Amino acid sequence: MTDQPIRRALLSVSDKAGLIELARFLADRGVELLSTGGSAKLIADEGIPVREVADYTGFPEMMDGRVKTLHPKVHGGLLGLRDKHADAMAQHEIGAIDLLVVNLYPFEATVARGADFETCIENIDIGGPAMIRSAAKNHHFVTVVVSPDDYRAVMDDMAANNGATTLATRRRLAAVAYGRTASYDSAISGWFAGQLGDTFPERLTIAGTRRQTLRYGENPHQQAAFYVSGDERPGVATARQLQGKELSYNNLNDTDAAYEAVAEFDPAETPAVVIVKHANPCGVAIAPSMAEAYRRALACDPVSAFGGIIALNRTLDGETAAEIAKIFTEVIIAPDATDEAREIIAGKKNLRLLLAGGLPDPAAPGMTVKSVAGGYLLQNRDNGRVFREGLKVVTKRAPTERELTDLLFAFRVCKHVKSNTIVYVKDGATVGVGAGQMSRVDSARIAARKAIDAAEANGYPEPLTKGSVVASDAFFPFADGLLAAADAGATAVIQPGGSMRDQEVIDAADAAGLAMVFTGMRHFRH
């Protein structure tokens, strides 16, 4: 028989949402209710018959509630195989528990609110995971529920099957249950490692909660889903989508790249706009107004910007929204938006507008994970930043104040462009971006070529790389990449340095009249 009647249920939850509705449903169908602590009191206060677990087991709660469900009458009732262990259960007066409803102590929420070490330890649930695992293992006979989101499914199943649940329902819920205990243990493991300063523990655990099943992955033949980690870093995981169709895998990936890039620019200092296409910035600019920053970012590569992702570091205003609405855009993400801006964007029904509520801190620590065949690569997030006091002038000519400002801007941008990276900047805006090439000289030439195309598209008399500065995410291994930038019109260079041929490159810069600074920090991005 695959349908299992529910005659006795144990309800013990920290999240009380939906508990009374479920308890009343069960009681109305003659199910005996067992419960503990606050759950039992809440049920009893509603006039619903309920029996305390301590009364059921004949063993009192003790040790500040640490020991209450860790008892043979509970675990025997959950683990006992009804077709094999009936004699043992009868001999030891162990009644079958057919339904377990448990959600765990709020460990993750306790950590998120910054509680001290001992408080976090006290919010590690022991009895809950033990019961969940027992019930999930014995799902052929026992229904286990770990989230209020599944109460309705159980009630519907029982209503349709004369008070019983189906094997299909129990198997699905068992899988959900093991996922929950695994993610719970993962959260504890990660927190404990962090408390000990163990950045790379011996065993890596990664947990997430599915936010969305996506239409497909990078390509239509790939399946995909979006999971959230619980990290409150502002971005795609925290944003509210005000309008537009469902976000795709590529939308989410590109929007994350755009928002992380625009966060490099302090909104208290200046408005900034980043336009991303295929995970690479194709236009970045700062300006006195957000609308002007957008226009300048768009001018860098108006062709690539079509169908792109736009990220702002300040509230989206009406003027900027009207400018963005002039071309096809997939997604806008900003900390907030004015009512006027929302009304304008509402006229573009397919344009997604995401409000993240804040900006991520580009200097904050964190980890990134990349899968490889048979394993994972784990590293610290690239939160390195370069400031003018850390620069080393290596050429005969030092950069001017204008060049220095643009050099720092350019190096901050190239951190978010796929390697090999060359970025040309002029007056606080990118004017050429070369991304993802196998040789640095090719990136320099492609960026210059795109600047020529942008000049033609915008009606400029010459490419804006004339009189620009150039940034390289890593050192120039030969002088050819630097000379290509000089040919494009760059007057100053910022790069990490560290090549065996640094002096050859410095000499070439001096011969071309370029100013060049070394950062001592590179920004590979693969």
XYZ file of N, CA, C and O in Angstrom, residues 20 26 48 63 95 126 154 189 223 227 229 231 238 256 300 305 316 318 373 392 425 473 490 498 500:
100
model
N -1.650 27.009 12.992
C -3.001 26.793 13.524
C -3.917 26.214 12.445
O -4.704 25.295 12.703
N -5.888 18.933 10.871
C -5.560 17.586 11.330
C -6.511 17.129 12.432
O -7.025 15.989 12.413
N -7.560 23.685 20.392
C -7.344 22.475 19.606
C -6.681 21.423 20.515
O -5.671 21.724 21.162
N 17.569 20.146 30.737
C 18.772 20.824 30.228
C 18.388 22.021 29.344
O 18.864 22.177 28.212
N 4.226 4.193 19.852
C 3.183 4.423 18.866
C 3.754 5.030 17.594
O 4.748 5.768 17.620
N 19.298 20.590 17.409
C 19.778 19.205 17.444
C 18.615 18.225 17.266
O 18.616 17.363 16.387
N 0.194 19.070 1.722
C -0.150 17.923 2.568
C -1.653 17.883 2.833
O -2.293 16.820 2.753
N 28.495 24.991 9.391
C 29.891 24.710 9.065
C 30.609 25.960 8.569
O 31.722 26.260 8.996
N 19.125 23.425 -19.051
C 18.204 23.758 -17.965
C 18.945 24.583 -16.918
O 20.167 24.485 -16.778
N 19.529 30.229 -7.489
C 19.544 29.959 -6.055
C 20.114 31.161 -5.310
O 21.023 31.828 -5.805
N 21.873 32.532 -1.631
C 22.678 31.999 -0.537
C 22.253 32.499 0.833
O 22.655 31.940 1.851
N 23.083 35.562 1.713
C 23.936 36.732 1.872
C 23.130 37.970 1.498
O 22.482 38.008 0.453
N 18.795 40.397 -3.978
C 17.981 41.177 -3.040
C 16.992 42.087 -3.750
O 16.092 42.637 -3.117
N 24.209 41.099 -12.560
C 25.150 41.013 -11.443
C 26.476 41.687 -11.810
O 27.024 42.461 -11.018
N 30.201 55.345 -25.782
C 31.390 54.498 -25.924
C 31.177 53.403 -26.948
O 32.079 53.089 -27.734
N 25.506 48.428 -26.882
C 24.561 48.773 -25.818
C 23.136 48.362 -26.151
O 22.304 48.218 -25.244
N 17.270 56.094 -9.972
C 16.892 56.361 -11.355
C 15.868 57.494 -11.368
O 14.811 57.406 -10.745
N 13.623 60.658 -13.664
C 12.810 60.714 -14.861
C 13.593 61.036 -16.118
O 13.365 60.427 -17.171
N 35.652 20.396 -13.794
C 35.359 18.969 -13.858
C 35.863 18.278 -12.590
O 37.061 18.288 -12.308
N 53.034 54.099 -8.689
C 54.461 54.364 -8.875
C 54.692 54.885 -10.291
O 54.406 54.192 -11.270
N 40.043 55.578 -21.577
C 39.161 56.488 -20.843
C 39.546 57.928 -21.145
O 40.744 58.253 -21.245
N 44.721 45.355 -17.481
C 44.459 44.620 -16.238
C 45.690 43.878 -15.730
O 45.783 43.571 -14.549
N 46.441 57.366 -27.058
C 46.564 57.436 -25.601
C 47.823 58.199 -25.206
O 48.863 58.101 -25.867
N 55.589 44.286 -13.426
C 56.003 42.965 -12.971
C 56.487 42.057 -14.070
O 56.811 40.888 -13.810
N 59.137 40.640 -16.977
C 60.580 40.573 -17.171
C 61.045 41.673 -18.128
O 62.209 42.076 -18.105
